[in-house]
Amino acid sequence: MNPNLANSVGIVAPQRMTFTEPLPLRSGRVLEQYELVYETYGTLNDAKDNAILICHALSGHHHAAGYHSETDIKPGWWNDCIGPGKAIDTNRFFVLSLNNLGGCHGSTGPTSINPETGKIWGPDFPVMAVRDWVKSQARLADALGIPSFLAVVGGSLGGMQALRWSIDYPERVRACAIIASAPKLTAQNIGFNEVARQAIINDPEFHEGHYIEHNAYPRQGLSLARMLGHITYLSDESMRNKFGRDLRSGTLSFDYDADFQVESYLRYQGEQFSANFDANTYLLMTKALDYFDPAADHDGDLARCLAQAKAKFLVVSFSTDWRFAPERSEEIVNALIHAQKDVTYLEVDAPQGHDAFLFPIAPYVNALAGFLRRNHDVAQQEAHHAR
Amino acid sequence: MNPNLANSVGIVAPQRMTFTEPLPLRSGRVLEQYELVYETYGTLNDAKDNAILICHALSGHHHAAGYHSETDIKPGWWNDCIGPGKAIDTNRFFVLSLNNLGGCHGSTGPTSINPETGKIWGPDFPVMAVRDWVKSQARLADALGIPSFLAVVGGSLGGMQALRWSIDYPERVRACAIIASAPKLTAQNIGFNEVARQAIINDPEFHEGHYIEHNAYPRQGLSLARMLGHITYLSDESMRNKFGRDLRSGTLSFDYDADFQVESYLRYQGEQFSANFDANTYLLMTKALDYFDPAADHDGDLARCLAQAKAKFLVVSFSTDWRFAPERSEEIVNALIHAQKDVTYLEVDAPQGHDAFLFPIAPYVNALAGFLRRNHDVAQQEAHHAR
């Protein structure tokens, strides 16, 4: 038996929900019908006030915790933080995690069949906005009988979804944890995303996104995109600690092979990722990141945009995260303060760069655990008084 | 007439020197014969003690100042700093600027004919190390009758050459200006270079470097490499100032076209660059950057490595340069102090990122001008006393 199972939610099975009510999208297009794949951990209580929604980042998916079989050795992507006694405590909370629309892990996306044409969506799948995902998540909650979430939690692009929840569904989210995120991308962020997209689009195997019909795959382009992404997820410090300038063999090659450990590591990361991820989904996810800018509907005034929010907020940043630097989290915090919202902010000293949000770093997970528990206690007191 | 000519060294013509003495290289290989293309500005004085060598960076070349014709509207790459009355004052100094070996602007490199085979060198051109360039520069100085340089000056990869000059030819360099540089690349720097190389190498038009024989060109790969490089040359702040999140048209496209100004700017930069630069040269230049680590010959002790230097040093960094951050310049400065060398250090507050070294920012160019003038005055006093 897998010894890791004991310290996790155990073996979990993805579930699937079909939606036939058309979903109007930010782009003006409409998704006539769709499926969402999700997992749940823990138990929804009778009051239905202990549900926590997990929103995933660019390359994430529904499988956030536990294992898929006895022999599975790779747990869900946030297994360090979700489980019995962990920060997101499944002994206490009912945790819902889904694959977003446009993803490539089971929910309707570019690799699905477009029912109108009978063909694979491919590049014709609608570009999604963060608000579209949030709307689809709300419908999933409806279908599961969750009137409102105790908390919506997400890191990076997931944090953008949590922020959007607080704006679009103020009555349906009690607490909102926005981790290693930003109120909108910088020009530099967009620039990196654009290089990644160009790497994919210019791969001759891309076939304008119709690679599946051509029995092709833009693997090199996707691999490059991931290599670049990976550098930006790590800090200079964490790369130095991991690799320094260590050579693969003792001497320089004086050719164009990989000389340094960091080179072969990045190549390996690119190859692994590109074997398991859909290129059209990658494009779609990066565009959703670029487009996110909730203040744009309010003349760029984020505080005004957040005026309608009712949640309590926890905002967390990491000292060496240069992709979504602490200053970007502080923009959210300052807007929340300006809008007179209840917000706790924590800048965690951590060497891991943007990736830090995935690690169970004590000050961070303790803050998250306390935040969720406090809000749960308040919810239960309110329920008690209402009775 | 071009009105800019007045404030420059005027019209200049590249010159060419052939070397038939074989050049042994760091890689163990030997370049049997080669040509160097160079330009000079100002006049070498009778004492031959007013010569300044300019070392270029990754994409630079010999044309550092002035214009190539009356109608030429694009001056040399460092025209802001080299000219009459400018920081590198051609009324006072004799300035030598060359295209390095392995380059693609006229000096022997991958696009040249290999005399042993009668074919284009292509990917078989030897990988160059910074010390090889410095050696070839010393031979050019010999041929031009320059016994020693008043100063060797360079930014970025050019600063690495200046540093190497002070170590390998301590008697032949009086002053050494190392600008926006580093004693060696970090794992993050190497990572970015590796993504750029993979973009080029995996372009199907690359043909393992033999693209010229195939009448092909890995333009997309080189364009991607440049887009990525360009992001790292700019600061987050300068990108924000330049583009912010401005849209090309008023609205989001909801497709994968360029939505934001920064995207079309980067695409344009990539296209322009890839039309005028050799892909094998790009690979070679990035490897020279990765390999540079003069302390490696001294158990990683840079101070020990610099013990043999006799030059006076000026080290300059820029506050928003994250590719070669001020901390990296400080490593050089600390080693110089430890080695009891004469060093002036200036961290310049400038928003331009790594690119700042190309701009005539007052505190920076004033420091450089003063440093060169002081060292020239001392040289002249010494010459006077020696008479």
PDB file of N, CA and C in Angstrom, chain B residues 5 8-17 36-42 61-70 72 76 94-99 105 144:
ATOM      1  N   LEU B   5      24.873  64.681 -38.191  1.00  0.00           N
ATOM      2  CA  LEU B   5      26.303  64.468 -38.412  1.00  0.00           C
ATOM      3  C   LEU B   5      27.144  65.412 -37.553  1.00  0.00           C
ATOM      4  N   SER B   8      28.419  64.361 -34.043  1.00  0.00           N
ATOM      5  CA  SER B   8      28.913  62.983 -34.051  1.00  0.00           C
ATOM      6  C   SER B   8      30.328  62.965 -34.600  1.00  0.00           C
ATOM      7  N   VAL B   9      30.888  61.780 -34.689  1.00  0.00           N
ATOM      8  CA  VAL B   9      32.217  61.667 -35.308  1.00  0.00           C
ATOM      9  C   VAL B   9      32.127  61.826 -36.819  1.00  0.00           C
ATOM     10  N   GLY B  10      30.914  62.010 -37.333  1.00  0.00           N
ATOM     11  CA  GLY B  10      30.725  62.209 -38.770  1.00  0.00           C
ATOM     12  C   GLY B  10      30.647  60.894 -39.521  1.00  0.00           C
ATOM     13  N   ILE B  11      31.091  60.939 -40.773  1.00  0.00           N
ATOM     14  CA  ILE B  11      31.005  59.733 -41.613  1.00  0.00           C
ATOM     15  C   ILE B  11      32.243  58.878 -41.383  1.00  0.00           C
ATOM     16  N   VAL B  12      31.988  57.635 -41.107  1.00  0.00           N
ATOM     17  CA  VAL B  12      33.093  56.711 -40.819  1.00  0.00           C
ATOM     18  C   VAL B  12      33.020  55.535 -41.780  1.00  0.00           C
ATOM     19  N   ALA B  13      34.166  54.883 -41.979  1.00  0.00           N
ATOM     20  CA  ALA B  13      34.201  53.713 -42.858  1.00  0.00           C
ATOM     21  C   ALA B  13      34.833  52.549 -42.100  1.00  0.00           C
ATOM     22  N   PRO B  14      34.193  51.389 -42.144  1.00  0.00           N
ATOM     23  CA  PRO B  14      34.790  50.215 -41.503  1.00  0.00           C
ATOM     24  C   PRO B  14      36.103  49.859 -42.199  1.00  0.00           C
ATOM     25  N   GLN B  15      37.037  49.334 -41.435  1.00  0.00           N
ATOM     26  CA  GLN B  15      38.298  48.848 -41.989  1.00  0.00           C
ATOM     27  C   GLN B  15      38.410  47.362 -41.675  1.00  0.00           C
ATOM     28  N   ARG B  16      39.402  46.750 -42.266  1.00  0.00           N
ATOM     29  CA  ARG B  16      39.484  45.294 -42.210  1.00  0.00           C
ATOM     30  C   ARG B  16      40.948  44.897 -42.061  1.00  0.00           C
ATOM     31  N   MET B  17      41.235  43.948 -41.212  1.00  0.00           N
ATOM     32  CA  MET B  17      42.606  43.482 -40.993  1.00  0.00           C
ATOM     33  C   MET B  17      42.599  41.957 -41.066  1.00  0.00           C
ATOM     34  N   LEU B  36      39.354  40.706 -38.964  1.00  0.00           N
ATOM     35  CA  LEU B  36      38.577  41.520 -38.027  1.00  0.00           C
ATOM     36  C   LEU B  36      38.168  42.809 -38.728  1.00  0.00           C
ATOM     37  N   VAL B  37      36.910  43.153 -38.571  1.00  0.00           N
ATOM     38  CA  VAL B  37      36.398  44.428 -39.076  1.00  0.00           C
ATOM     39  C   VAL B  37      36.339  45.407 -37.905  1.00  0.00           C
ATOM     40  N   TYR B  38      36.774  46.634 -38.131  1.00  0.00           N
ATOM     41  CA  TYR B  38      36.800  47.602 -37.029  1.00  0.00           C
ATOM     42  C   TYR B  38      36.591  49.016 -37.565  1.00  0.00           C
ATOM     43  N   GLU B  39      36.310  49.908 -36.633  1.00  0.00           N
ATOM     44  CA  GLU B  39      36.252  51.330 -36.954  1.00  0.00           C
ATOM     45  C   GLU B  39      37.102  52.061 -35.924  1.00  0.00           C
ATOM     46  N   THR B  40      37.620  53.215 -36.315  1.00  0.00           N
ATOM     47  CA  THR B  40      38.305  54.061 -35.334  1.00  0.00           C
ATOM     48  C   THR B  40      37.743  55.470 -35.436  1.00  0.00           C
ATOM     49  N   TYR B  41      37.758  56.151 -34.291  1.00  0.00           N
ATOM     50  CA  TYR B  41      37.275  57.530 -34.213  1.00  0.00           C
ATOM     51  C   TYR B  41      38.311  58.338 -33.444  1.00  0.00           C
ATOM     52  N   GLY B  42      38.589  59.565 -33.867  1.00  0.00           N
ATOM     53  CA  GLY B  42      39.627  60.375 -33.220  1.00  0.00           C
ATOM     54  C   GLY B  42      41.007  59.991 -33.747  1.00  0.00           C
ATOM     55  N   HIS B  61      28.407  45.328 -32.579  1.00  0.00           N
ATOM     56  CA  HIS B  61      29.347  45.186 -33.692  1.00  0.00           C
ATOM     57  C   HIS B  61      30.317  46.363 -33.656  1.00  0.00           C
ATOM     58  N   HIS B  62      31.106  46.489 -34.735  1.00  0.00           N
ATOM     59  CA  HIS B  62      32.162  47.498 -34.800  1.00  0.00           C
ATOM     60  C   HIS B  62      31.629  48.918 -34.968  1.00  0.00           C
ATOM     61  N   HIS B  63      30.421  49.055 -35.512  1.00  0.00           N
ATOM     62  CA  HIS B  63      29.918  50.392 -35.835  1.00  0.00           C
ATOM     63  C   HIS B  63      29.291  51.022 -34.586  1.00  0.00           C
ATOM     64  N   ALA B  64      30.142  51.637 -33.773  1.00  0.00           N
ATOM     65  CA  ALA B  64      29.708  52.158 -32.477  1.00  0.00           C
ATOM     66  C   ALA B  64      29.332  53.632 -32.521  1.00  0.00           C
ATOM     67  N   ALA B  65      29.853  54.378 -33.500  1.00  0.00           N
ATOM     68  CA  ALA B  65      29.587  55.830 -33.526  1.00  0.00           C
ATOM     69  C   ALA B  65      29.592  56.340 -34.962  1.00  0.00           C
ATOM     70  N   GLY B  66      28.969  57.479 -35.160  1.00  0.00           N
ATOM     71  CA  GLY B  66      28.971  58.120 -36.471  1.00  0.00           C
ATOM     72  C   GLY B  66      28.017  57.454 -37.455  1.00  0.00           C
ATOM     73  N   TYR B  67      28.167  57.868 -38.708  1.00  0.00           N
ATOM     74  CA  TYR B  67      27.260  57.424 -39.770  1.00  0.00           C
ATOM     75  C   TYR B  67      28.074  56.842 -40.909  1.00  0.00           C
ATOM     76  N   HIS B  68      27.436  56.013 -41.714  1.00  0.00           N
ATOM     77  CA  HIS B  68      28.147  55.393 -42.835  1.00  0.00           C
ATOM     78  C   HIS B  68      28.011  56.171 -44.143  1.00  0.00           C
ATOM     79  N   SER B  69      27.118  57.155 -44.187  1.00  0.00           N
ATOM     80  CA  SER B  69      26.981  57.991 -45.383  1.00  0.00           C
ATOM     81  C   SER B  69      26.228  59.267 -45.024  1.00  0.00           C
ATOM     82  N   GLU B  70      26.183  60.182 -45.965  1.00  0.00           N
ATOM     83  CA  GLU B  70      25.441  61.428 -45.762  1.00  0.00           C
ATOM     84  C   GLU B  70      23.959  61.170 -45.491  1.00  0.00           C
ATOM     85  N   ASP B  72      22.675  58.291 -44.309  1.00  0.00           N
ATOM     86  CA  ASP B  72      22.476  57.308 -43.228  1.00  0.00           C
ATOM     87  C   ASP B  72      21.754  57.992 -42.066  1.00  0.00           C
ATOM     88  N   GLY B  76      25.912  54.759 -35.181  1.00  0.00           N
ATOM     89  CA  GLY B  76      26.460  53.608 -34.461  1.00  0.00           C
ATOM     90  C   GLY B  76      25.753  53.408 -33.134  1.00  0.00           C
ATOM     91  N   PHE B  94      41.567  58.296 -28.995  1.00  0.00           N
ATOM     92  CA  PHE B  94      41.515  57.493 -30.214  1.00  0.00           C
ATOM     93  C   PHE B  94      40.703  56.248 -29.863  1.00  0.00           C
ATOM     94  N   VAL B  95      39.554  56.107 -30.475  1.00  0.00           N
ATOM     95  CA  VAL B  95      38.621  55.050 -30.084  1.00  0.00           C
ATOM     96  C   VAL B  95      38.636  53.934 -31.124  1.00  0.00           C
ATOM     97  N   LEU B  96      38.798  52.720 -30.638  1.00  0.00           N
ATOM     98  CA  LEU B  96      38.827  51.540 -31.506  1.00  0.00           C
ATOM     99  C   LEU B  96      37.644  50.646 -31.146  1.00  0.00           C
ATOM    100  N   SER B  97      36.908  50.263 -32.169  1.00  0.00           N
ATOM    101  CA  SER B  97      35.726  49.421 -31.951  1.00  0.00           C
ATOM    102  C   SER B  97      35.734  48.342 -33.020  1.00  0.00           C
ATOM    103  N   LEU B  98      35.590  47.093 -32.629  1.00  0.00           N
ATOM    104  CA  LEU B  98      35.656  46.009 -33.613  1.00  0.00           C
ATOM    105  C   LEU B  98      34.441  45.093 -33.507  1.00  0.00           C
ATOM    106  N   ASN B  99      34.248  44.320 -34.556  1.00  0.00           N
ATOM    107  CA  ASN B  99      33.273  43.223 -34.500  1.00  0.00           C
ATOM    108  C   ASN B  99      34.048  41.987 -34.043  1.00  0.00           C
ATOM    109  N   HIS B 105      28.927  40.600 -38.576  1.00  0.00           N
ATOM    110  CA  HIS B 105      28.954  41.930 -39.192  1.00  0.00           C
ATOM    111  C   HIS B 105      30.258  42.186 -39.930  1.00  0.00           C
ATOM    112  N   LEU B 144      47.832  47.653 -35.051  1.00  0.00           N
ATOM    113  CA  LEU B 144      47.573  49.087 -35.201  1.00  0.00           C
ATOM    114  C   LEU B 144      48.633  49.926 -34.471  1.00  0.00           C
TER     115      LEU B 144
END
